[in-house]
Structure formats: C-alpha cells, structure tokens
Amino acid sequence: MTKLLLIVALSALLTISSASVKTDSLDTHNKYRAEVGVANLVWSSSLAEQAQAWAETLAQNGELSYSTGRDNVGESLAYGSSRSNTVTSFVDAWAEEKEDFIEDEIYPACTATGDVEDVKHYTQMVWELTEQVGCGLAINSGKMYYVCNYYPAGNINGQPAYLLDDELPETPTAEPTEPETTEPEQPEYSDPFIVDSLENHNKERAIYGLPALKWSTKLANSAKAYSAVQARTGTTSHSTGRVNVGENLAWGKGKAVNVDFLAGMWLDERKYFIKGKDFPNCSNSGSWHDVAHYTALMWRKTTEVGCGMTQSSSGMNYYVCHYEPRGNTNGQPVF
C-alpha cells in the first residue's frame, strides 16, 4: 500500500509544470520585493534542483524540516493541502508576515512579536543582498511541499533586511567621455566620497604598477548596509555571510575623521609589509593582522571595490570597504 501511495504521489508531481513553478515563484517574490524597492531576484537552476530534491524528500517523509549542508544558501519551507494551495498562495502566506515586520530594525530584532520565526520567511524573501532564488514543489498523500532556496543567504544577524531610502548611498554619476580605442578608463565620479575612496586605493596600487580598482555599486551597497549596522550597534566585528568578498573596517570620531583619515590607517600598514612574500607571511612584525588591511586593498587579483560610511548617533564614523574577488588568500602573493 505504501508503495502504491508513493507511485501516486510521484505521478501527481509529474503533472506540475516546472515552468509554472519558476514563473509563479519569481513573479510573486519579485512583486513583494518591488513593494520595498529592492532588486528583482533571478532564477537559479542549481538552487531549483536542490529545492526540488528536498521537497521530494519532505513529501516522502511526510514532515517539514530544513535541509543541512547549505553553504550561504537560505531556505524557506511551506506545506499544505494540495487541493487548496498553490505556489502563489504559499509565497503570499510568507508575505503576510510583513504585518509583524519592523523595517527600521536589524535582524533578528525586526519583529513586533518578539519572535523572529514570525517574520523570517518574509525577511528572506525581501533580503536586499540576496540575488538568486530556486524553488521546488512535491505532492504526496494530498499534501503539497514547497521549498525555496536563496543565494546569498539572508537573515544575517546584525544586518537590516534592506536599506531605507535615507540610508542608501548616492548613486555615482559618470561624466560623458570620448570613445577610447585603448582600455577604458574609470568613470569620472562627482561624488567626493567615491572619488576619495578610489584615490586612496588606486594611488597606492599605482606605485607598484597594479591595475586600478573599479567602483562597484553592488559592493558599495553591501558596505553601506554594514556600516549602518555598525552605527546602530557599535560592533567592530566583521560581517558574516560574504562569499568571495573581502572587507576592511575602520572607525573614528572627530572633525578630522574622514575617508582620507580612515583609509590612511590602512595605508600606514605598508611599514610592516614585506613585498614578495606570500600571505600571511608578509609582515615584518610577525603578525599578519598588522598588514591585513593593506594587503586586501593591494591584492593584485582584486578588481572591484565599493565603500560606505555611516555616522552613529554619538558621532562615531564607521567606514567599510568591500572587495571582489577577495584577497588575503593563504599561500598566495599579494602582487
């Protein structure tokens, strides 16, 4: 009898169009993301395959539990009667958690009920730094199991689900330039913050003949988001959940504390740096911590940078720069 039920369940699964799961999942997710002004998710076939496999496992076991072994991949689960539920109704149910969501609080303190379980599906769905989604659907014994996987994972402690309008960094504007036949130059940014951040990095890199870093709005947004977290909480620890993205942190208080001052602290580490040595054995002090900021901004294989700064209510300035691809890889030369 059990075997017969399993065959029936799998036959029901085959009647569900994977194309409709993709379309309904993406459309409904992105509808709710648009409401809060964050970018659309894109569909990931690999995430969808993982989600489908886990949905089938849940359907066969008849229970709801999270998968294990996910590396920076978020996961949301839903189940209910196959007669009364659809992909859209499941995602709509997650969106109803918005009623308990406090948008100007960081995760997990962003729930009006005091229990993050009441908002975690919604926050993952609208998490600004999440870029990809893939979902799967399976049916067994009249029950429908729906799984969505997200990359990069959201719901990171100490970070906001998304930035509010008054926290967003200015969008850089590029001055028009004449067509070039050689390698294109950096856009000419009008934002002094971007100009100062790039100059502090690229002047030093030019000394050693390293390619100039390019400004990344995506990295700037993530750096700004974490600087806002630091300003709210006072934390000086590194953010979590970054994939192949390096991070430099600096902070200080006073009228003289600006980009030049804070980035200058990283550049001062050059006095400990030993050129030609692999990381982490490139510090004459014997501690790689004394050169880690400098080596991150000088790493030859790093091509992009984005920075953000937020001042706390007490006047402390938190400056964050994110780098991609990340540097400071053990056993490799800085340049």
PDB file of C-alpha atoms in Angstrom, residues 3 29 40 43 68 71 77 84 118 126 144 151 159 187 222 250 253 259 262 277 293 296 318 323 327 329:
ATOM      1  CA  LYS A   3       4.456   1.683  -2.484  1.00  0.00           C
ATOM      2  CA  HIS A  29       8.697  37.021  -4.933  1.00  0.00           C
ATOM      3  CA  ASN A  40      14.353  41.506  -8.597  1.00  0.00           C
ATOM      4  CA  TRP A  43      16.141  32.242 -11.195  1.00  0.00           C
ATOM      5  CA  THR A  68      21.519  20.566   6.052  1.00  0.00           C
ATOM      6  CA  ASP A  71      26.721  26.918   2.238  1.00  0.00           C
ATOM      7  CA  LEU A  77       9.556  25.933   3.580  1.00  0.00           C
ATOM      8  CA  SER A  84      -6.331  24.476  -1.620  1.00  0.00           C
ATOM      9  CA  ASP A 118       7.068  35.228  12.762  1.00  0.00           C
ATOM     10  CA  VAL A 126      12.899  40.719   0.561  1.00  0.00           C
ATOM     11  CA  MET A 144       1.930  19.827  -1.075  1.00  0.00           C
ATOM     12  CA  TYR A 151      21.692  32.886  -2.603  1.00  0.00           C
ATOM     13  CA  GLN A 159      22.092  43.338   9.364  1.00  0.00           C
ATOM     14  CA  PRO A 187      34.306  56.896 -14.969  1.00  0.00           C
ATOM     15  CA  SER A 222      26.644  45.999   0.940  1.00  0.00           C
ATOM     16  CA  ALA A 250      37.826  51.457  10.168  1.00  0.00           C
ATOM     17  CA  LYS A 253      35.335  60.135  15.906  1.00  0.00           C
ATOM     18  CA  VAL A 259      37.796  58.909   4.196  1.00  0.00           C
ATOM     19  CA  LEU A 262      40.330  56.217   7.918  1.00  0.00           C
ATOM     20  CA  LYS A 277      56.282  37.131   0.434  1.00  0.00           C
ATOM     21  CA  HIS A 293      44.010  45.864   5.581  1.00  0.00           C
ATOM     22  CA  ALA A 296      43.411  43.491   0.987  1.00  0.00           C
ATOM     23  CA  TYR A 318      32.178  53.703  10.585  1.00  0.00           C
ATOM     24  CA  TYR A 323      36.439  43.901  -2.323  1.00  0.00           C
ATOM     25  CA  GLY A 327      42.306  38.897  -1.333  1.00  0.00           C
ATOM     26  CA  THR A 329      44.359  34.083   0.489  1.00  0.00           C
TER      27      THR A 329
END
